[in-house]
Coordinates of C-alpha atoms and ligand atoms in Angstrom, one line a residue:
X1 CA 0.0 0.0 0.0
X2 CA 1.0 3.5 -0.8
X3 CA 0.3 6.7 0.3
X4 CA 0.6 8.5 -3.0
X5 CA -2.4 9.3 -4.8
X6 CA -1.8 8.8 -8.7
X7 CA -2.9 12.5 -9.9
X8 CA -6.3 12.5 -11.9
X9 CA -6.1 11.4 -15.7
X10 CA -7.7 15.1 -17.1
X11 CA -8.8 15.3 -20.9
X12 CA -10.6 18.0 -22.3
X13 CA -12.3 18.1 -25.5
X14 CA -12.9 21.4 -27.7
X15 CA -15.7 21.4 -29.9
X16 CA -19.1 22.6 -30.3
X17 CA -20.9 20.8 -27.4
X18 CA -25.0 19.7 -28.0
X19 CA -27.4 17.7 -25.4
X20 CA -30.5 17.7 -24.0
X21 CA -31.4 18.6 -20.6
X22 CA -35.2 17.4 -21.2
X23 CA -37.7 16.1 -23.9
X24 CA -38.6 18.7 -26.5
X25 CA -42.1 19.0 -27.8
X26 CA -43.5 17.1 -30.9
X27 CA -43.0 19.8 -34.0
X28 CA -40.9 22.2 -31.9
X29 CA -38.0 23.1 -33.7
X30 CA -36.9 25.5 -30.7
X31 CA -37.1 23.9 -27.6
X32 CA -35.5 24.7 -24.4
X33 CA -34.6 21.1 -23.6
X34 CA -32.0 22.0 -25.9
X35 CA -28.6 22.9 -24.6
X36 CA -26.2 24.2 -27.1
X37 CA -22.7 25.4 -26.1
X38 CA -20.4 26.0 -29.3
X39 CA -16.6 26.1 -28.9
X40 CA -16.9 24.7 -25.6
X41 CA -14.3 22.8 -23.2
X42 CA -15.6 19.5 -22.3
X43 CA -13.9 18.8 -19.1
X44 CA -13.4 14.9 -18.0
X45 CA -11.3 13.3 -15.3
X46 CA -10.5 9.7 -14.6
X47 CA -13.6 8.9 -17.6
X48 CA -16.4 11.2 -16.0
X49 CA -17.6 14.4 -17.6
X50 CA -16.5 16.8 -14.8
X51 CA -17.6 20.1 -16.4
X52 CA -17.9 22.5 -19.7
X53 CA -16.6 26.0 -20.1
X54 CA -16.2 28.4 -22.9
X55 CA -13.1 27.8 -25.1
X56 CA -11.8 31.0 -24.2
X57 CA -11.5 30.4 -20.6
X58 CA -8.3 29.2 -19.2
X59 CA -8.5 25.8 -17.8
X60 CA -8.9 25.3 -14.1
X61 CA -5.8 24.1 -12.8
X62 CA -2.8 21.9 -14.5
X63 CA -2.2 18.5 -16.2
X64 CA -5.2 18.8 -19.3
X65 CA -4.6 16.3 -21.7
X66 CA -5.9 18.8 -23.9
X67 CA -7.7 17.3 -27.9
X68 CA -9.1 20.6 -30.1
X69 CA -11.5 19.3 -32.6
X70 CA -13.0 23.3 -32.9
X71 CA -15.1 23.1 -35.5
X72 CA -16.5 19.8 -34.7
X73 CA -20.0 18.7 -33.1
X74 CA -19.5 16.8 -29.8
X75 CA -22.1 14.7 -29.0
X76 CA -23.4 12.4 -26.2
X77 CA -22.2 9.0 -27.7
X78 CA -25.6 6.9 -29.5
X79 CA -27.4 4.4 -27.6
X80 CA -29.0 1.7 -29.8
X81 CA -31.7 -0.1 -28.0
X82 CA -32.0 -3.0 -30.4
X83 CA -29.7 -5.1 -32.4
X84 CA -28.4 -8.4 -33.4
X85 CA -24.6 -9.0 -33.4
X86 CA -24.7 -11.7 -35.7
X87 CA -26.7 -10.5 -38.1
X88 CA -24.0 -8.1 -39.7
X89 CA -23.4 -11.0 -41.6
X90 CA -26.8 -11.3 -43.1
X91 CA -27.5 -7.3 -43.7
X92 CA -28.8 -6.5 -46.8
X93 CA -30.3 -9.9 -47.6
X94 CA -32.9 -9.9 -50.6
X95 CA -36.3 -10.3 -50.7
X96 CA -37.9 -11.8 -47.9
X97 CA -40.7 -10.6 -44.9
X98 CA -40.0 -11.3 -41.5
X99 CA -40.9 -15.0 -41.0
X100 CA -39.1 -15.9 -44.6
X101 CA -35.9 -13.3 -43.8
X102 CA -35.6 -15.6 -40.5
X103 CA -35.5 -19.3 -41.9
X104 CA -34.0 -18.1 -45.4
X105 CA -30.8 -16.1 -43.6
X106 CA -30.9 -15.5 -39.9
X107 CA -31.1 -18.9 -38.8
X108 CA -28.6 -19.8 -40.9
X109 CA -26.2 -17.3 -39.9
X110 CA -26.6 -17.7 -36.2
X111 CA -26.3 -21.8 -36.4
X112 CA -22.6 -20.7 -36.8
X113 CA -22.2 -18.6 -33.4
X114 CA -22.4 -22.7 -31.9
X115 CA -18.8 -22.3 -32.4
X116 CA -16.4 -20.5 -29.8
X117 CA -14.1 -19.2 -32.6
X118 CA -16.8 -18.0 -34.5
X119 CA -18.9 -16.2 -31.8
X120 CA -15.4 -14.7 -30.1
X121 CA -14.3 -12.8 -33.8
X122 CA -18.5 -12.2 -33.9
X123 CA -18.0 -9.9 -30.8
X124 CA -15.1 -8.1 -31.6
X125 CA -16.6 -7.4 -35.0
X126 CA -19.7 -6.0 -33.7
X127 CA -18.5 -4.0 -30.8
X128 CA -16.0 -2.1 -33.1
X129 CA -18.9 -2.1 -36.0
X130 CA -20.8 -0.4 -33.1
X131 CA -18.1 2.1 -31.8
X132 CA -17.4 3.5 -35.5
X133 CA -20.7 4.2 -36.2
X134 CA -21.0 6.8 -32.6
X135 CA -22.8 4.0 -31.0
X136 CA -21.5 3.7 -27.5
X137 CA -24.3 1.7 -25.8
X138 CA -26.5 -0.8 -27.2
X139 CA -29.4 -3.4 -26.2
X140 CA -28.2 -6.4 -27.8
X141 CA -29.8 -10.3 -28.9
X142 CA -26.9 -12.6 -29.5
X143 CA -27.5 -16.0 -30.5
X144 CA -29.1 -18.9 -28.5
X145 CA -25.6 -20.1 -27.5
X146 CA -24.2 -19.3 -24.2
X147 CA -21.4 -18.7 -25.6
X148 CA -22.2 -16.1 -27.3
X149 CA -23.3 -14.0 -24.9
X150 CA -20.9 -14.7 -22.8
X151 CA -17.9 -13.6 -25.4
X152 CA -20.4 -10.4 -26.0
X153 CA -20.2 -9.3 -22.0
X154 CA -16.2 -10.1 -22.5
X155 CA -15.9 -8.1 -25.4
X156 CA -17.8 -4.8 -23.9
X157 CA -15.4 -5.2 -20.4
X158 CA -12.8 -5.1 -23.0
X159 CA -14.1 -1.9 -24.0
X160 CA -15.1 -0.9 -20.6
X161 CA -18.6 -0.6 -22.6
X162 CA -21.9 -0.3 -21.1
X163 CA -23.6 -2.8 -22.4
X164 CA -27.4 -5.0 -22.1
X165 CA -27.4 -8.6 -23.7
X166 CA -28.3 -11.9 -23.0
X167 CA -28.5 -15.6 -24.7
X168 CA -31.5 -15.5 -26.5
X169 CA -34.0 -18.0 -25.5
X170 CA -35.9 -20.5 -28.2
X171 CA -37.0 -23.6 -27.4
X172 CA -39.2 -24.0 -30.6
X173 CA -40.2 -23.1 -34.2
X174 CA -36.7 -23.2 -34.9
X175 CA -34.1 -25.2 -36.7
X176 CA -32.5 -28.5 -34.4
X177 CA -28.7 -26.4 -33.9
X178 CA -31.0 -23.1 -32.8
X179 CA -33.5 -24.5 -29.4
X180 CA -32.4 -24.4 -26.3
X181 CA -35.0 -26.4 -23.6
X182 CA -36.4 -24.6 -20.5
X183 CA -34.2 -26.4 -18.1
X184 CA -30.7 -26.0 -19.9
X185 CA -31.6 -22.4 -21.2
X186 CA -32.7 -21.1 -17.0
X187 CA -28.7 -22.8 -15.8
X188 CA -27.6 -20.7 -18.7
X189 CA -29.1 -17.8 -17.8
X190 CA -28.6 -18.5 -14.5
X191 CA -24.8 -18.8 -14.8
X192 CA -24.6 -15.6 -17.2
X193 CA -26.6 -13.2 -14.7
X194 CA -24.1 -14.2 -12.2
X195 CA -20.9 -14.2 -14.0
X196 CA -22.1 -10.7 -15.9
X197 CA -24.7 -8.7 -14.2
X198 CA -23.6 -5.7 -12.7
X199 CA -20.0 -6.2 -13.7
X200 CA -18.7 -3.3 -15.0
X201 CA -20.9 -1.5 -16.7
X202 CA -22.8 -4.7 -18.1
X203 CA -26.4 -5.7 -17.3
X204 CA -27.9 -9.1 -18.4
X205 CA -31.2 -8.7 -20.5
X206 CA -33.9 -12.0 -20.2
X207 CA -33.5 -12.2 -23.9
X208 CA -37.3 -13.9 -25.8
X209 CA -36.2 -13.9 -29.5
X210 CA -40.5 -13.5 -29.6
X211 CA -43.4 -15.4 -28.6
X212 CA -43.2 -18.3 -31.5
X213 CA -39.9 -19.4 -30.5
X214 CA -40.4 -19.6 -26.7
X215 CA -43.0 -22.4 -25.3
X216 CA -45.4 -21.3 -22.3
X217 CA -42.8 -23.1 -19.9
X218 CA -40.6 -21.4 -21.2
X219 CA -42.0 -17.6 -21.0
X220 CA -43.1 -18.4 -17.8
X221 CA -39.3 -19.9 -16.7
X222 CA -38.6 -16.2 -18.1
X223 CA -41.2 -13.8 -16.4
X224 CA -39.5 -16.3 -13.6
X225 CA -35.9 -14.7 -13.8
X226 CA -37.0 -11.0 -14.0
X227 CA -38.8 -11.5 -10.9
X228 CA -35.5 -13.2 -9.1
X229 CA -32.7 -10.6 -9.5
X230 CA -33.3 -6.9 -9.7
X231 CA -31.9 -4.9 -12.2
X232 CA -32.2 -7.8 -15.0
X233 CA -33.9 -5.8 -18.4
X234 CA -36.3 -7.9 -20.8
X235 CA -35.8 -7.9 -24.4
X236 CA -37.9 -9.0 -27.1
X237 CA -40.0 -8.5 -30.3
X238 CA -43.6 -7.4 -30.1
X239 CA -46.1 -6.6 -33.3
X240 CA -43.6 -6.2 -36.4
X241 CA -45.5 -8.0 -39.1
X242 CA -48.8 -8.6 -39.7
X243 CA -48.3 -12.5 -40.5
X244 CA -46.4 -13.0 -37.6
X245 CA -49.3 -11.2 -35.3
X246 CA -52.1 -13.6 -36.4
X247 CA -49.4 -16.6 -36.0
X248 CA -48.7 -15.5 -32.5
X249 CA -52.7 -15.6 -32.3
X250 CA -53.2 -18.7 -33.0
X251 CA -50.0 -20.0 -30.7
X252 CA -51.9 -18.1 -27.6
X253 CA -55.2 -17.7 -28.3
X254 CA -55.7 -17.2 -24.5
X255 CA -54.3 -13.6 -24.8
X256 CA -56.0 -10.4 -25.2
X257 CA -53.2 -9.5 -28.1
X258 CA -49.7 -9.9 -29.1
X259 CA -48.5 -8.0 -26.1
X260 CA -50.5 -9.3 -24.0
X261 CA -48.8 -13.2 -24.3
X262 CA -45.9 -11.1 -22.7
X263 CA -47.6 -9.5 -20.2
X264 CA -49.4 -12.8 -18.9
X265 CA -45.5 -14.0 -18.4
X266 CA -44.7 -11.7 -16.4
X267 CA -42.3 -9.9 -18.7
X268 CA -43.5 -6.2 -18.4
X269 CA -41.5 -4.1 -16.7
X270 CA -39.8 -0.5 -16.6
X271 CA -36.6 -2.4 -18.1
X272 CA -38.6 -3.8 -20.9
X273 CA -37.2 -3.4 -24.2
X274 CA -39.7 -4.5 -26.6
X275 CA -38.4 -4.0 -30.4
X276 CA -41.2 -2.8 -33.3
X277 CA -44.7 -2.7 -31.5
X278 CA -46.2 -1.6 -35.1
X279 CA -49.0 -3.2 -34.6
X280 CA -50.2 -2.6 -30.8
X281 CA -53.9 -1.2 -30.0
X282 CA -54.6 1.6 -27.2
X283 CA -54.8 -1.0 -24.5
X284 CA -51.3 -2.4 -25.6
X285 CA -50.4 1.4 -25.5
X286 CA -51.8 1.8 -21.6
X287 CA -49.7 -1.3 -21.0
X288 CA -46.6 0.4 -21.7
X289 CA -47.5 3.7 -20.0
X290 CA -48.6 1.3 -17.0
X291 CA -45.2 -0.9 -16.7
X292 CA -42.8 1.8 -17.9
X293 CA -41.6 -0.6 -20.6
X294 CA -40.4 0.9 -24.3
X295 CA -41.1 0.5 -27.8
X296 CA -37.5 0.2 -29.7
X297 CA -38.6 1.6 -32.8
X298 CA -37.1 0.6 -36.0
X299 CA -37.4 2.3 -38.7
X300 CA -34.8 1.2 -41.5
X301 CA -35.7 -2.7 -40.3
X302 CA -39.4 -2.1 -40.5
X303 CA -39.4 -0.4 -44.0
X304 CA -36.5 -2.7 -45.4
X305 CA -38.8 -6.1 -44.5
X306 CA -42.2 -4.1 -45.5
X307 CA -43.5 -4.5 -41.6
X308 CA -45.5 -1.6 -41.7
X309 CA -45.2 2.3 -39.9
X310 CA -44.9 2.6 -36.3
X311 CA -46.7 5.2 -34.8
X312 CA -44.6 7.1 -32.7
X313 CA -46.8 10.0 -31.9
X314 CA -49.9 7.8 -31.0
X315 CA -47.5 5.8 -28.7
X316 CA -45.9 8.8 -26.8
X317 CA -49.5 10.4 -26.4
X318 CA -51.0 7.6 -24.8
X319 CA -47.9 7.5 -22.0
X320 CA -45.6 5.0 -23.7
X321 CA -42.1 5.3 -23.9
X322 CA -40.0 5.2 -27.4
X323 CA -36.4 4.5 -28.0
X324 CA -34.3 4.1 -31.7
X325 CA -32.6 0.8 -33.1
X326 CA -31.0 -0.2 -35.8
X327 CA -32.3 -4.0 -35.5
X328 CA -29.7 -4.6 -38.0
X329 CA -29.8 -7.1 -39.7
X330 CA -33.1 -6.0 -40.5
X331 CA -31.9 -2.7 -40.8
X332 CA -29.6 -2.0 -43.2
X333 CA -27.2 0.1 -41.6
X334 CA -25.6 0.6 -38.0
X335 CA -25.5 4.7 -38.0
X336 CA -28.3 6.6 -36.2
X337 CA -28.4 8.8 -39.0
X338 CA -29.5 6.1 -41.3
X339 CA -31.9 5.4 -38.6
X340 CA -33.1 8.8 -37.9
X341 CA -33.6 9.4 -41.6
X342 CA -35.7 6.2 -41.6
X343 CA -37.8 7.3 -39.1
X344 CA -38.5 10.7 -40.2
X345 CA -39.8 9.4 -43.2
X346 CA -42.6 6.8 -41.6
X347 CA -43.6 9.9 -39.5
X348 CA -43.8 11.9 -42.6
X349 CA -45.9 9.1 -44.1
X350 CA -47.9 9.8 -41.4
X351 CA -48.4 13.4 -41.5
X352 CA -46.1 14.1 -38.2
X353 CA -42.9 15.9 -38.8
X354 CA -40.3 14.2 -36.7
X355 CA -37.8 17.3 -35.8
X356 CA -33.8 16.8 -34.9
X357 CA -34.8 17.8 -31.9
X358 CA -36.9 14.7 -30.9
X359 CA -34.6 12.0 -32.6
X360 CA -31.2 13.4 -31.1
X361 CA -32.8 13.6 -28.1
X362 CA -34.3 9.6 -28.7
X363 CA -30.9 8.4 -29.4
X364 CA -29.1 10.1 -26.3
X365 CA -30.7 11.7 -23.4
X366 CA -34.0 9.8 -23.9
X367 CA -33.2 6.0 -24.4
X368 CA -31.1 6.9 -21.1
X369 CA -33.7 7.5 -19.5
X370 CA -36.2 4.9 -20.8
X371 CA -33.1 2.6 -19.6
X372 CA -33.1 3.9 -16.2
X373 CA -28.7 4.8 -17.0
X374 CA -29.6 8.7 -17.4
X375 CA -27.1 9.1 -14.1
X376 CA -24.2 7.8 -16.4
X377 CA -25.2 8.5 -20.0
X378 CA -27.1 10.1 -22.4
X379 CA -25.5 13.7 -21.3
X380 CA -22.9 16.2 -20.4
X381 CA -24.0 16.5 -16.9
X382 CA -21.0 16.3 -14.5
X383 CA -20.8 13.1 -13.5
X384 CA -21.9 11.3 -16.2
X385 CA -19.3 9.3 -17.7
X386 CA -17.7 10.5 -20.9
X387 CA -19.0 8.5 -23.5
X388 CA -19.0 10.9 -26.7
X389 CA -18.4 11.0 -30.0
X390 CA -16.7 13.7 -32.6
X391 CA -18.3 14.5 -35.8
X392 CA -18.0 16.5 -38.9
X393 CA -20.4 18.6 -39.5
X394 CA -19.8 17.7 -43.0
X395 CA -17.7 14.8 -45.1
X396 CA -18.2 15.8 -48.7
X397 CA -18.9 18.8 -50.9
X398 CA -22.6 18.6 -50.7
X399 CA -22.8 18.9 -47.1
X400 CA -19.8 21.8 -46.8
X401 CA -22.3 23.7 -49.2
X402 CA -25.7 22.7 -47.2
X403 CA -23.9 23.9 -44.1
X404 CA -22.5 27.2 -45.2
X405 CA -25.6 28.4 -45.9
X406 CA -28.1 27.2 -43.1
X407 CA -30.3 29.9 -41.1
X408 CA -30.7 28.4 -37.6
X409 CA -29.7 25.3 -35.5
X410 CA -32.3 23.0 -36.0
X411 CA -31.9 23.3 -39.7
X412 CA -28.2 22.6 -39.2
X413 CA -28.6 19.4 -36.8
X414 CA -31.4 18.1 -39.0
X415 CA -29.5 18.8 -42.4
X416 CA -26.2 17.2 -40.6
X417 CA -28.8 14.5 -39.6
X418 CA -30.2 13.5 -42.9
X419 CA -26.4 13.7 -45.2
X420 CA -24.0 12.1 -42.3
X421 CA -23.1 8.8 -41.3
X422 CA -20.1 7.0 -40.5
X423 CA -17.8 8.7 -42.6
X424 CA -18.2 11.8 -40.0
X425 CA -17.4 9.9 -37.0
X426 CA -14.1 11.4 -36.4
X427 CA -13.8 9.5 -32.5
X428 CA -15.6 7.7 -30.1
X429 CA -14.7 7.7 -26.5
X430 CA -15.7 5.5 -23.7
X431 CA -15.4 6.4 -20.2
X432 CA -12.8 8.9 -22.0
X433 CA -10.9 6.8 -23.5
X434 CA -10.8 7.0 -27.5
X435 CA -12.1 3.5 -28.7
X436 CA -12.6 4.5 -32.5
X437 CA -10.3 7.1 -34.2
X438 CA -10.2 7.9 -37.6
X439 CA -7.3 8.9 -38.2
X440 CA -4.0 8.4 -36.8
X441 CA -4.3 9.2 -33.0
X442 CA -2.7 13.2 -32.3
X443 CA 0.2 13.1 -29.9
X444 CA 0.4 14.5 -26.6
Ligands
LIG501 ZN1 -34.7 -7.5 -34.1

């Protein structure tokens, strides 16, 4: 033991800082939930967001490790509350709706995770896919293999990642190599929560692929498992396709509707994470205001399979909470951009206009929130740890020009909103540390 107290690793970032400090209103495209602060320090010791000053302030005190990307947006790293790991290996795949796309090329693709090998480079893969896309924390279903899982949580305390995952549980309507049975899949769950949850920054999610796959043992042996350890989250599918709604009908014709099979389980709660809910009815709406759980709406997914257009507006209204995911593979691209721009458009079909405002805030400040991890991300509050990424405001000629001309912020956030993506990223820190750079890494 030693006396001496190692002095505080201090980095501060320059940059044009933006983040919420509430929700902004439905069409407002000034809100005061928005905080702005251009050419701003961002002040961070030992990985925690300490505090933000004007650029032309001194900074308090010695020892800044001191990185100037002036010029630059700074943002609260994305949080992506739904997406599958394997299934980069099946994005972009021709042709198919939901129950087709997952017997043609999912299942398929995640018969191979089985392996070790293959489920260890899966991981890596993903997590880095992740980071250099902005995305610093994401809700994610593996395969049905412990394994998987397992080398997920590993990867993401690599990483020193927050991170919410679990083996996904199927003990039917699925091919031999893909179905766990109730009594092997609860050990393995059992063994994972214990090894994983709340290490680090890691929390295990009760992972139902959706109802089809899972027998009524088996939902029950789930609802079981969020009722034993606190903390757990719940992740699933809910009302993506129409065919897959009158299937799950059929399966539990006991249940009041699609939502309600999950309900009945038990596996409603305020760390529910329930991916699509397209096509939910108003008491599936006071069901999510009631348990606190939220709809991971995705966008490029649901227009990529032909799912249908989630109402976002409807669901918000009625006390419901609403997150952004890829759901890659579904979705065709890892970037919240992509994402954003995806879900602008399905409001637009709707006759809502989905504002910068409301989908930064969705994929920062508010799935923090709606993940009950708003005291450690989502923000630039000190004290929150510094997850955040650098961006352009611009990566081609097209967007120097659409930025040199806009009028106000909003019509610069949702211009930068609708031509960036990954190609802007310029770094993504965790806990401080940079975990994706672009370019060669500055000295000093
Ligand atoms: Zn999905």
């Amino acid at each position: 033991m030693t006396s001496t107290q190692a002095p505080p690793f201090r980095l501060a970032l320059r940059g044009d800082l933006l983040d919420f400090t509430g929700m902004p209103d439905w069409g407002a495209v000034t809100s005061p939930a928005v905080r702005w602060r251009p050419d701003h320090w961002l002040l961070v010791e030992n990985g925690r967001i300490t505090g933000v000053q004007p650029a032309s302030q001194p900074l308090p005190g010695e020892g800044w490790q001191q990185q100037d990307h002036r010029g630059r947006l700074i943002l609260p790293g994305f949080i992506d509350t739904h997406v599958h790991s394997p299934q980069l290996d099946v994005i972009g795949s021709y042709g198919t709706e939901l129950l087709d796309w997952l017997n043609t090329y999912t299942f398929p693709a995640e018969s191979r995770y089985a392996q070790a090998a293959e489920s260890e480079s899966g991981a890596a893969r993903f997590v880095q896919a992740l980071l250099s896309h902005g995305t610093t924390t994401a809700v994610v279903f593996p395969t049905v293999h412990k394994i998987s899982a397992d080398l997920l949580f590993a990867e993401s305390a690599r990483r020193g990642m927050r991170l919410v995952t679990g083996k996904v549980l199927m003990d039917r309507h699925a091919p031999d190599n893909l179905r766990d049975d109730v009594v092997q899949a609860e050990r393995d769950c059992i063994e994972l929560i214990e090894r994983w949850h709340g290490h680090q920054r890691l929390s295990y999610a009760v992972t139902v692929r959706f109802a089809p796959t899972s027998t009524p043992a088996q939902l029950a042996m789930a609802g079981a498992l969020c009722a034993a350890y606190p903390g757990l989250y719940m992740q699933t599918h809910v009302a993506e396709n129409r065919e897959e709604v009158a299937w799950v009908q059929q399966l539990f014709p006991e249940a009041r509707s699609y939502l309600d099979v999950y309900a009945r389980a038990g596996l409603m709660n305020e760390r529910s994470v329930l991916a699509h809910g397209i096509w939910l009815d108003a008491e599936d709406r006071a069901v999510l205001r009631d348990t606190g759980a939220q709809i991971a709406h995705s966008p490029s997914s649901n227009l990529f399979l032909g799912s249908g257009l989630f109402d976002w507006r409807a669901t918000e209204d009625a006390g419901g909470r609403v997150t952004l995911a890829s759901d890659v593979g579904g979705g065709t691209s890892l970037s919240m951009m992509r994402t954003v721009l995806d879900a602008y458009k399905i409001q637009a079909m709707q006759g809502q206009r989905l504002t910068g405002w409301k989908a930064l805030h969705a994929a920062t400040l508010g799935a923090a929130q709606a993940l009950h991890l708003d005291h450690e991300i989502g923000s630039f509050e000190p004290g929150r740890l510094a997850d955040v990424c650098v961006w352009d405001w611009a990566a081609d000629p097209v967007a120097e020009r659409r930025m040199s001309v806009v009028q106000s912020l909003h019509e610069q956030l949702f211009a930068w909103f609708t031509l960036a993506d990954d190609r802007n990223l310029v770094a993504a820190y965790i806990q401080g540390v940079p975990q994706y750079w672009r370019a060669a890494m500055p000295s000093g």
